[in-house]
Short mmCIF file of C-alpha atoms in Angstrom, two decimals:
data_model
loop_
_atom_site.label_atom_id
_atom_site.label_comp_id
_atom_site.label_asym_id
_atom_site.label_seq_id
_atom_site.Cartn_x
_atom_site.Cartn_y
_atom_site.Cartn_z
CA UNK A 1 0.00 0.00 0.00
CA UNK A 2 1.37 3.39 -0.95
CA UNK A 3 2.53 5.58 1.90
CA UNK A 4 0.42 8.67 2.54
CA UNK A 5 2.85 10.18 5.03
CA UNK A 6 5.24 13.08 4.59
CA UNK A 7 8.79 13.66 5.82
CA UNK A 8 9.89 17.24 6.46
CA UNK A 9 13.64 17.77 6.08
CA UNK A 10 15.05 21.00 7.50
CA UNK A 11 18.30 21.38 5.60
CA UNK A 12 17.81 18.80 2.88
CA UNK A 13 19.84 19.95 -0.13
CA UNK A 14 23.13 18.32 0.84
CA UNK A 15 24.86 16.02 3.30
CA UNK A 16 22.91 14.03 5.86
CA UNK A 17 19.62 15.77 5.13
CA UNK A 18 19.76 15.03 1.41
CA UNK A 19 20.81 11.40 1.93
CA UNK A 20 17.92 11.00 4.36
CA UNK A 21 15.45 12.55 1.92
CA UNK A 22 16.52 10.07 -0.77
CA UNK A 23 16.29 7.13 1.63
CA UNK A 24 12.82 8.01 2.86
CA UNK A 25 11.62 8.75 -0.68
CA UNK A 26 12.77 5.26 -1.68
CA UNK A 27 10.45 3.93 1.04
CA UNK A 28 7.40 5.78 -0.31
CA UNK A 29 7.49 8.92 1.82
CA UNK A 30 6.41 12.19 0.26
CA UNK A 31 9.15 14.73 0.94
CA UNK A 32 9.20 18.39 1.95
CA UNK A 33 12.68 19.92 1.82
CA UNK A 34 13.57 23.27 3.32
CA UNK A 35 16.96 24.57 2.25
CA UNK A 36 18.91 27.78 1.85
CA UNK A 37 21.14 27.86 -1.22
CA UNK A 38 22.46 30.31 -3.77
CA UNK A 39 20.91 30.34 -7.22
CA UNK A 40 24.26 29.28 -8.73
CA UNK A 41 24.09 25.98 -6.84
CA UNK A 42 20.55 25.10 -7.88
CA UNK A 43 21.38 23.22 -11.10
CA UNK A 44 23.25 20.53 -9.15
CA UNK A 45 20.69 20.52 -6.36
CA UNK A 46 17.85 20.03 -8.85
CA UNK A 47 19.57 16.86 -10.11
CA UNK A 48 19.33 15.44 -6.59
CA UNK A 49 15.73 16.58 -6.33
CA UNK A 50 14.95 14.83 -9.62
CA UNK A 51 16.34 11.63 -8.12
CA UNK A 52 13.91 12.02 -5.22
CA UNK A 53 11.03 12.61 -7.64
CA UNK A 54 12.00 9.49 -9.59
CA UNK A 55 10.62 7.31 -6.78
CA UNK A 56 7.16 8.45 -7.79
CA UNK A 57 6.18 10.39 -4.69
CA UNK A 58 5.61 14.08 -4.22
CA UNK A 59 8.43 16.52 -3.48
CA UNK A 60 7.90 20.04 -2.22
CA UNK A 61 11.18 22.00 -2.11
CA UNK A 62 11.41 25.50 -0.66
CA UNK A 63 14.52 27.67 -0.81
CA UNK A 64 13.73 29.69 2.31
CA UNK A 65 15.24 30.77 5.62
CA UNK A 66 13.87 28.23 8.11
CA UNK A 67 15.13 30.37 10.99
CA UNK A 68 12.86 33.32 10.17
CA UNK A 69 9.81 33.21 12.46
CA UNK A 70 7.52 35.07 10.05
CA UNK A 71 8.47 32.84 7.14
CA UNK A 72 8.02 29.77 9.32
CA UNK A 73 4.47 30.82 10.09
CA UNK A 74 3.75 31.35 6.38
CA UNK A 75 5.28 27.97 5.50
CA UNK A 76 3.16 26.22 8.12
CA UNK A 77 0.07 27.91 6.69
CA UNK A 78 1.05 26.74 3.18
CA UNK A 79 1.50 23.18 4.47
CA UNK A 80 -1.99 23.22 5.94
CA UNK A 81 -3.29 24.13 2.49
CA UNK A 82 -1.11 21.76 0.43
CA UNK A 83 -1.23 18.59 2.50
CA UNK A 84 -4.39 16.59 1.76
CA UNK A 85 -5.34 16.30 5.43
CA UNK A 86 -4.03 17.01 8.91
CA UNK A 87 -1.77 14.67 10.91
CA UNK A 88 0.28 13.81 7.84
CA UNK A 89 3.89 14.62 8.83
CA UNK A 90 5.29 11.36 10.14
CA UNK A 91 8.96 12.38 10.22
CA UNK A 92 10.78 15.65 10.85
CA UNK A 93 14.52 15.72 10.25
CA UNK A 94 16.59 18.58 11.65
CA UNK A 95 19.76 18.95 9.60
CA UNK A 96 20.36 22.68 9.86
CA UNK A 97 24.07 23.50 9.60
CA UNK A 98 24.64 27.17 10.22
CA UNK A 99 27.33 27.89 12.76
CA UNK A 100 30.38 29.99 13.47
CA UNK A 101 33.73 28.23 13.30
CA UNK A 102 36.25 30.41 15.12
CA UNK A 103 38.71 29.85 17.96
CA UNK A 104 38.02 31.05 21.47
CA UNK A 105 41.58 32.35 21.69
CA UNK A 106 44.06 33.33 19.01
CA UNK A 107 46.90 35.81 18.66
CA UNK A 108 46.33 36.35 14.94
CA UNK A 109 42.76 35.32 14.06
CA UNK A 110 39.29 36.69 14.87
CA UNK A 111 37.84 34.99 17.95
CA UNK A 112 34.32 34.13 19.06
CA UNK A 113 32.00 36.79 20.45
CA UNK A 114 28.60 36.44 22.12
CA UNK A 115 26.75 36.94 18.83
CA UNK A 116 28.54 33.97 17.27
CA UNK A 117 27.27 31.69 20.01
CA UNK A 118 23.73 33.03 19.78
CA UNK A 119 23.52 32.65 15.98
CA UNK A 120 24.88 29.11 16.15
CA UNK A 121 22.59 28.16 19.05
CA UNK A 122 19.49 29.56 17.35
CA UNK A 123 20.21 27.75 14.08
CA UNK A 124 21.54 24.40 15.25
CA UNK A 125 19.55 23.89 18.45
CA UNK A 126 16.63 26.20 19.21
CA UNK A 127 15.15 25.87 15.71
CA UNK A 128 14.43 22.22 16.51
CA UNK A 129 11.98 23.31 19.21
CA UNK A 130 10.59 26.19 17.14
CA UNK A 131 9.62 23.84 14.30
CA UNK A 132 8.39 21.08 16.60
CA UNK A 133 6.09 23.48 18.42
CA UNK A 134 4.83 25.13 15.22
CA UNK A 135 3.95 21.82 13.57
CA UNK A 136 2.33 20.52 16.75
CA UNK A 137 0.21 23.64 17.14
CA UNK A 138 -0.91 23.29 13.51
CA UNK A 139 -1.93 19.64 14.05
CA UNK A 140 0.35 18.53 11.23
CA UNK A 141 2.17 15.72 13.03
CA UNK A 142 0.97 12.15 12.55
CA UNK A 143 -0.24 10.30 15.63
CA UNK A 144 3.06 8.39 15.77
CA UNK A 145 5.61 10.96 14.64
CA UNK A 146 9.40 10.76 14.73
CA UNK A 147 11.72 13.74 15.18
CA UNK A 148 15.39 13.12 14.44
CA UNK A 149 18.31 15.53 14.60
CA UNK A 150 22.05 15.20 14.10
CA UNK A 151 24.65 15.69 16.80
CA UNK A 152 28.38 15.01 16.83
CA UNK A 153 31.24 13.89 19.02
CA UNK A 154 31.76 17.55 19.78
CA UNK A 155 29.01 17.06 22.35
CA UNK A 156 31.61 15.66 24.78
CA UNK A 157 35.00 16.39 23.21
CA UNK A 158 36.67 19.74 22.68
CA UNK A 159 37.82 20.51 19.15
CA UNK A 160 39.63 23.64 17.95
CA UNK A 161 37.30 26.22 16.34
CA UNK A 162 34.25 24.11 17.24
CA UNK A 163 33.17 25.52 20.60
CA UNK A 164 30.11 27.46 19.33
CA UNK A 165 28.85 24.39 17.48
CA UNK A 166 29.67 22.19 20.47
CA UNK A 167 27.50 24.37 22.71
CA UNK A 168 24.67 24.10 20.18
CA UNK A 169 24.99 20.31 19.92
CA UNK A 170 24.77 19.88 23.70
CA UNK A 171 21.68 22.11 23.72
CA UNK A 172 20.21 20.15 20.79
CA UNK A 173 20.46 16.94 22.79
CA UNK A 174 18.88 18.57 25.86
CA UNK A 175 16.02 19.90 23.75
CA UNK A 176 15.53 16.46 22.22
CA UNK A 177 15.15 14.87 25.66
CA UNK A 178 12.63 17.51 26.69
CA UNK A 179 10.67 17.17 23.44
CA UNK A 180 10.56 13.40 23.91
CA UNK A 181 9.15 13.90 27.41
CA UNK A 182 6.76 16.79 26.97
CA UNK A 183 5.37 15.99 23.50
CA UNK A 184 4.92 12.30 24.31
CA UNK A 185 1.14 12.75 24.81
CA UNK A 186 0.95 13.63 21.09
CA UNK A 187 2.73 10.40 20.13
CA UNK A 188 5.98 12.15 19.20
CA UNK A 189 9.28 10.31 19.61
CA UNK A 190 12.48 12.37 19.42
CA UNK A 191 16.07 11.19 19.09
CA UNK A 192 19.51 12.43 18.08
CA UNK A 193 21.89 10.53 15.85
CA UNK A 194 25.58 11.02 16.60
CA UNK A 195 27.27 10.41 13.28
CA UNK A 196 30.93 9.66 12.88
CA UNK A 197 33.12 11.99 10.87
CA UNK A 198 31.34 12.29 7.53
CA UNK A 199 32.67 13.96 4.39
CA UNK A 200 30.06 16.66 3.86
CA UNK A 201 30.08 20.33 2.90
CA UNK A 202 29.76 21.19 6.59
CA UNK A 203 32.89 19.21 7.48
CA UNK A 204 34.90 20.88 4.73
CA UNK A 205 34.18 24.27 6.32
CA UNK A 206 35.94 23.36 9.56
CA UNK A 207 39.51 24.72 9.64
CA UNK A 208 42.08 21.92 9.23
CA UNK A 209 39.34 19.39 8.57
CA UNK A 210 41.83 17.10 6.81
CA UNK A 211 43.45 16.41 10.19
CA UNK A 212 40.02 15.53 11.60
CA UNK A 213 39.45 13.07 8.74
CA UNK A 214 42.88 11.51 9.20
CA UNK A 215 42.32 11.03 12.92
CA UNK A 216 38.87 9.51 12.35
CA UNK A 217 40.27 6.98 9.90
CA UNK A 218 42.89 5.94 12.44
CA UNK A 219 40.27 5.47 15.16
CA UNK A 220 37.55 3.78 13.14
CA UNK A 221 37.71 -0.04 13.30
CA UNK A 222 35.88 -0.17 9.94
CA UNK A 223 38.81 1.70 8.34
CA UNK A 224 36.61 4.25 6.61
CA UNK A 225 34.69 7.42 7.31
CA UNK A 226 30.97 7.39 7.99
CA UNK A 227 28.96 8.01 4.82
CA UNK A 228 25.74 10.06 4.62
CA UNK A 229 23.98 6.87 3.51
CA UNK A 230 25.00 5.14 6.76
CA UNK A 231 23.22 7.85 8.70
CA UNK A 232 20.20 7.84 6.39
CA UNK A 233 19.83 4.09 6.92
CA UNK A 234 19.76 4.64 10.70
CA UNK A 235 17.16 7.39 10.31
CA UNK A 236 14.94 5.03 8.36
CA UNK A 237 15.26 2.39 11.08
CA UNK A 238 14.08 4.94 13.64
CA UNK A 239 10.98 5.70 11.56
CA UNK A 240 9.79 2.09 11.55
CA UNK A 241 6.97 0.81 13.77
CA UNK A 242 9.45 -1.46 15.54
CA UNK A 243 11.37 1.62 16.78
CA UNK A 244 8.42 3.35 18.45
CA UNK A 245 9.78 2.61 21.96
CA UNK A 246 13.06 4.43 21.27
CA UNK A 247 12.86 8.06 22.34
CA UNK A 248 14.82 10.78 24.09
CA UNK A 249 18.24 9.34 23.44
CA UNK A 250 21.44 9.74 21.42
CA UNK A 251 22.27 6.89 19.05
CA UNK A 252 25.80 6.56 17.69
CA UNK A 253 26.12 5.78 13.99
CA UNK A 254 29.87 5.84 13.54
CA UNK A 255 31.09 2.30 12.83
CA UNK A 256 32.75 2.20 16.26
CA UNK A 257 34.80 5.37 15.70
CA UNK A 258 34.00 6.72 19.17
CA UNK A 259 35.25 3.53 20.86
CA UNK A 260 38.83 4.77 20.70
#
């Protein structure tokens, strides 16, 4: 029987979000992708979107700022008009990657200021709650909905230039636990996936990311980096009926990288 449910991907034009969109589309989910990209990048992005469409389900893609409260309200209103009925969003994926990568201390480089932390926190943590609440208030979540976001090993380990993102990741996990607890009466389950080092556009923006890759390869007993498809596979597992008792936790998808 064809799936009538939708998956909303916040940040779905590249990396983990895009891989997840493709995976869920291959399992009959209709897809809504929110992304923020320059016009020059859209030709390549549309090729990926065409792949999603090739599975035969609907794709709604919006190049918008998901962090803007007014636009979020307008998007929610559009969803209420476009979706055939309420309670249709089964999965929400939070893959927003907008953060400041600067050192806390340096003799020759710009360093973090309060605004950097606030921007990173709002984008990579607080927006998870903003969207959860907005969709819940609009009665758009299915009765057994799954919310999944992406954290990293920076939640417990200090990395150069990563402190603003690290703060956001810790907050993201705390928000996930609270969402799992307080939205449970609506049937919502919320979890974080802690991916291993994955070669994405976000990773390539971290200063000296090649050293991070090299270290990950040395530590990983599988002798390779995590791939976006590895993470997408885990997301799909968490959307299945058999995973409905998993909520409020962090699940490592790193091939054992964090064991060493």
